[in-house]
Short mmCIF file of C-alpha atoms in Angstrom, two decimals:
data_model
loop_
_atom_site.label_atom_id
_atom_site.label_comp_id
_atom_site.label_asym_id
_atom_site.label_seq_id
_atom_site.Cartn_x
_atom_site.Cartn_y
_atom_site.Cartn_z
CA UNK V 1 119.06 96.55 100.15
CA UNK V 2 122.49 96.44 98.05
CA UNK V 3 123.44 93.49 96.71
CA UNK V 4 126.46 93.29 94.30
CA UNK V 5 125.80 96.94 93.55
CA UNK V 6 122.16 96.80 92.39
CA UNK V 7 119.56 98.32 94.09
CA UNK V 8 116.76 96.16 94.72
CA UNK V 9 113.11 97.74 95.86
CA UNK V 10 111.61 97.04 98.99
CA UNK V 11 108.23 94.72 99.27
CA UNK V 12 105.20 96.56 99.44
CA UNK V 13 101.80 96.26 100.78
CA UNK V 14 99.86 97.73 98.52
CA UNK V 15 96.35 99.33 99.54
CA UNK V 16 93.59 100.09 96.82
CA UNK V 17 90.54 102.36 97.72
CA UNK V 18 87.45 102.11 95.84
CA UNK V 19 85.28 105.06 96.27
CA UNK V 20 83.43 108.02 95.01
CA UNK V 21 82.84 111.66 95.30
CA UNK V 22 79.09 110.86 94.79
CA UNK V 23 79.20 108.62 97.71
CA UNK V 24 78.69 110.02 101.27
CA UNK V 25 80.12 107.39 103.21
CA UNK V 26 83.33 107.41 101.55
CA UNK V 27 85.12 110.69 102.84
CA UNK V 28 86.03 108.90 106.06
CA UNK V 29 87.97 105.88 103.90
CA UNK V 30 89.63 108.54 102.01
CA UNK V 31 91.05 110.20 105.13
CA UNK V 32 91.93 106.51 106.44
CA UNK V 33 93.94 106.50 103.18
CA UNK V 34 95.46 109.50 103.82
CA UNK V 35 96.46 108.25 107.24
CA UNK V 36 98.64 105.36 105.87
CA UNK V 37 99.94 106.63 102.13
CA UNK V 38 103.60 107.41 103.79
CA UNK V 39 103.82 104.56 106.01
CA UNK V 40 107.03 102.24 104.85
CA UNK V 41 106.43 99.74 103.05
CA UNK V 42 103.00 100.84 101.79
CA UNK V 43 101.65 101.51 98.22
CA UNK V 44 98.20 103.35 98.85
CA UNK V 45 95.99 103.71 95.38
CA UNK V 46 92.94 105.54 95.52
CA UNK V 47 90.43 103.89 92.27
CA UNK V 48 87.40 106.12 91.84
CA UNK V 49 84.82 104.32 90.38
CA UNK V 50 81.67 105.49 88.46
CA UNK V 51 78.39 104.09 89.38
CA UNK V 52 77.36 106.65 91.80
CA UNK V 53 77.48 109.13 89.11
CA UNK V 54 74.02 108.63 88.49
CA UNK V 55 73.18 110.61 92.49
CA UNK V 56 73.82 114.30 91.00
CA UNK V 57 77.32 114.38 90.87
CA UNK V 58 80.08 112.91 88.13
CA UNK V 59 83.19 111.99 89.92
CA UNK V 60 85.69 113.76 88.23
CA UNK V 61 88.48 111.09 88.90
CA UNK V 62 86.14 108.52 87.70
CA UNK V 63 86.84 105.65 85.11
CA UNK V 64 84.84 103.02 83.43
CA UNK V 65 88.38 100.87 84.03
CA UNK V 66 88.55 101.52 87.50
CA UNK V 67 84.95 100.05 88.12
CA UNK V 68 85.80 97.26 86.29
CA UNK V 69 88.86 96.13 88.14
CA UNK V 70 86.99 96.28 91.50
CA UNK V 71 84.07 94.04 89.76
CA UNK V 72 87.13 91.60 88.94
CA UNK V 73 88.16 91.66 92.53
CA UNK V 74 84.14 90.60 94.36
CA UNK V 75 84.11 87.05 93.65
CA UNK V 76 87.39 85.92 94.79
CA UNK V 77 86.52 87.81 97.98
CA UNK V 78 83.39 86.29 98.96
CA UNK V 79 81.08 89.83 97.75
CA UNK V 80 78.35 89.54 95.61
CA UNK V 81 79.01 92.57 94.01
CA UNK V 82 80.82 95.83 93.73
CA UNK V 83 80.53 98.80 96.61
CA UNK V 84 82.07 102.04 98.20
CA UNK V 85 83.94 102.46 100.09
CA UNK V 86 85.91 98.87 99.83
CA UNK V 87 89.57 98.82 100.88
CA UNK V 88 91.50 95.80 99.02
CA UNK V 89 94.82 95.31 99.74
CA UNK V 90 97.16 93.06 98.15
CA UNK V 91 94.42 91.75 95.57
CA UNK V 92 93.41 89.47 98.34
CA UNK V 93 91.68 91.00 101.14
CA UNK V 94 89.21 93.82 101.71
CA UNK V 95 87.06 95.51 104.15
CA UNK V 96 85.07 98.90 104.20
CA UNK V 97 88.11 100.61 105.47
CA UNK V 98 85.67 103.49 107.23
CA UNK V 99 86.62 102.94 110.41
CA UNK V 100 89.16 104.00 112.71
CA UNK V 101 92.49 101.59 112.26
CA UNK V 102 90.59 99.60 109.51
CA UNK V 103 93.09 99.90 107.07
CA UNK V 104 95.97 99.71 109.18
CA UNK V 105 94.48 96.08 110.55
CA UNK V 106 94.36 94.99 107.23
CA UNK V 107 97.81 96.11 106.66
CA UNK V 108 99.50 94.15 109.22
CA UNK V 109 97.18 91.18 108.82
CA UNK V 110 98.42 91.17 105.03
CA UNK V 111 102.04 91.77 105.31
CA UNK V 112 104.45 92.63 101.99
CA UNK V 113 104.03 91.09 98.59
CA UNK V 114 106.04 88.20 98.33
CA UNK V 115 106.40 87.78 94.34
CA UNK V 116 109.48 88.17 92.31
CA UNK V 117 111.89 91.13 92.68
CA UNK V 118 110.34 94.31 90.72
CA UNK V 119 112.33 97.69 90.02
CA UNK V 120 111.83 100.84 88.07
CA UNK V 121 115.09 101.90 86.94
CA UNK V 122 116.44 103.82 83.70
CA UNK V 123 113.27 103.72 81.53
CA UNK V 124 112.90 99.67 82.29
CA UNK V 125 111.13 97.64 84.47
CA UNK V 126 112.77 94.50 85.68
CA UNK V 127 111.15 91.71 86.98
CA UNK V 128 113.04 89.07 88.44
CA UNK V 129 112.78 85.14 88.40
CA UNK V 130 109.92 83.34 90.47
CA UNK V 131 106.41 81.54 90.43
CA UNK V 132 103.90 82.60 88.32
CA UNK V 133 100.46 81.38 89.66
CA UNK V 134 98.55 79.82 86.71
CA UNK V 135 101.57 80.40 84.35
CA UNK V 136 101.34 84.25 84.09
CA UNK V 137 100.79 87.25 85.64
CA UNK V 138 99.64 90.79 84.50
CA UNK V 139 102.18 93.63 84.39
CA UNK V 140 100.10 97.00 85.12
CA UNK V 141 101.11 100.85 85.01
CA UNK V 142 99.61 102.67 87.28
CA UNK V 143 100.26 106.53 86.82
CA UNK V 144 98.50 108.57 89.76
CA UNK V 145 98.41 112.24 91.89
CA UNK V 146 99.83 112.30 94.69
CA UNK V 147 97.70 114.83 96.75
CA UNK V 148 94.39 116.79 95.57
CA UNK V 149 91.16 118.43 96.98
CA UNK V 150 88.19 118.10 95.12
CA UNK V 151 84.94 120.82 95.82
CA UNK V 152 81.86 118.90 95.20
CA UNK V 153 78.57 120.84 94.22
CA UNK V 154 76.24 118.47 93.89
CA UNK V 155 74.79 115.13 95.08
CA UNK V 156 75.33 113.44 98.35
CA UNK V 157 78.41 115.66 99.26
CA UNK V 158 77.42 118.75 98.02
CA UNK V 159 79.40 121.87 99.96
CA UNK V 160 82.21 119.43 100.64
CA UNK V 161 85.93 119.54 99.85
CA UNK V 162 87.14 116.21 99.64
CA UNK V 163 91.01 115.69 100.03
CA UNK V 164 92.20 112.46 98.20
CA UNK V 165 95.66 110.89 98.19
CA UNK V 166 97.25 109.16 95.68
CA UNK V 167 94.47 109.36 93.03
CA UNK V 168 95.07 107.09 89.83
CA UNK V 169 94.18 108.63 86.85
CA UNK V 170 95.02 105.98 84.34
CA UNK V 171 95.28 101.97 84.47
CA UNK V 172 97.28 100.22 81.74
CA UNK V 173 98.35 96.95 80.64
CA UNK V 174 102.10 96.66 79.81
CA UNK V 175 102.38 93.00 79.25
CA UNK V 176 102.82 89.54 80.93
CA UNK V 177 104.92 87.82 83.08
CA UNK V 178 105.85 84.23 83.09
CA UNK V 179 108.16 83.11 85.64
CA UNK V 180 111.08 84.40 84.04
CA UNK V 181 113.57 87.24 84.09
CA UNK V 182 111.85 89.71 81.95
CA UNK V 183 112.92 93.05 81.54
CA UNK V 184 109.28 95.83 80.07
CA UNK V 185 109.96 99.26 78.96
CA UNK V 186 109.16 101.83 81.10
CA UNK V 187 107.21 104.78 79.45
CA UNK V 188 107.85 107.97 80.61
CA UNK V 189 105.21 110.19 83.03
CA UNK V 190 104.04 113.24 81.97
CA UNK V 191 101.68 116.02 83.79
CA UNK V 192 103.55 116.11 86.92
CA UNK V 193 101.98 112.50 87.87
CA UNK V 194 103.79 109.77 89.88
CA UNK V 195 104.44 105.59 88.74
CA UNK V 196 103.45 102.76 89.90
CA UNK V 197 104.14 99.29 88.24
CA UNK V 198 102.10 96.21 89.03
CA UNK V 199 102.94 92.30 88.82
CA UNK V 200 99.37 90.69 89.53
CA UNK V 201 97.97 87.26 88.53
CA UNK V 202 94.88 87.39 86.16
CA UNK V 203 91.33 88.05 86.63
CA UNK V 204 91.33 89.79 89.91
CA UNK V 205 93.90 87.87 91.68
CA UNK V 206 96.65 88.33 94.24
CA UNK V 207 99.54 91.15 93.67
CA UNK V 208 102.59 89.57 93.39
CA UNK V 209 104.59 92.08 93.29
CA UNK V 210 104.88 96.01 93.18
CA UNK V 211 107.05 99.13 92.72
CA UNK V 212 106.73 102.90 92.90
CA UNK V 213 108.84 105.75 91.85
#
């Protein structure tokens, strides 16, 4: 949309996998992702987390940070703990996301993000004026892969070769958001990898607002 010559990014819906190359009922949620990462409209993350390590086989995408942002998510959703494969999408609903058109439910039962405006432009992120639930929300950079096969050797999938889409490789915390216009420097990405930017209230809560590059 163009309004007085500024380009202003379109909503997203944005759909986090949690799952794991150790984990043999995951490779159907990661071809579910697969199925909806180029949909309009939709931001697909894939978080690998790391406590099925411990079956034979160290997922190779996995971080300690990436575990710990699902744990965030279980309470506010009604789980009593963490588990794989768990499809979350918009910080505020989930399901297993195994199953034929599981994901794509969720997606329409969700809608877009409905936070302030967000855009990556120029080495800046701008975020635009709105509501911050609880006075402030977290501003996260998301840098991730767009496409990659993994060959697993051991554990539960041994003699697979996994596809994965949109694999994040690195969660960070850029700042805060208040309600205000505020404008966040953008670092530049480096290895080839793609950006995401995150505006999402504290502790596990909804997504406010998102961007990609």
């Amino acid at each position: 949309m163009m309004l007085g010559g500024t380009a202003f990014a379109q909503p997203l819906t944005v759909v986090e996998l949690f799952t794991s190359q150790g984990c043999s009922s995951c490779p159907p949620a990661n071809a579910n992702l697969i199925k909806v990462k180029d949909q309009p409209g939709v931001l697909a993350l894939s978080f690998n987390v790391t406590y099925w390590d411990y079956l034979g086989w160290k997922d190779i995408f996995g971080r300690e940070e990436f575990t710990q942002r699902q744990v965030r998510y279980e309470p506010s959703l009604g789980r009593s703990g963490p588990f794989t494969p768990q499809v979350v999408v918009n910080g505020g609903a989930d399901a297993v996301g195994a199953a034929s058109g599981e994901i794509e439910q969720l997606i329409s039962a969700s809608g877009h993000t409905k936070g302030p405006m967000l855009s990556l432009d120029g080495g800046k992120i701008s975020i635009g004026t709105g509501s911050a639930p609880a006075g402030r929300a977290d501003v996260w950079l998301v840098r991730y892969n767009k496409g990659v096969e993994v060959p697993v050797a051991r554990g539960e999938n041994t003699g697979r070769t996994l596809p994965h889409a949109n694999v994040v490789h690195s969660l960070e915390k850029l700042g805060s958001w208040s309600g205000d216009a505020t404008t966040l420097p953008l670092p530049a990405a480096s290895g080839g990898l793609s950006t995401a930017v995150l505006v999402q209230s504290p502790g596990g809560g909804p997504i406010l607002a998102a961007a990609a590059d």
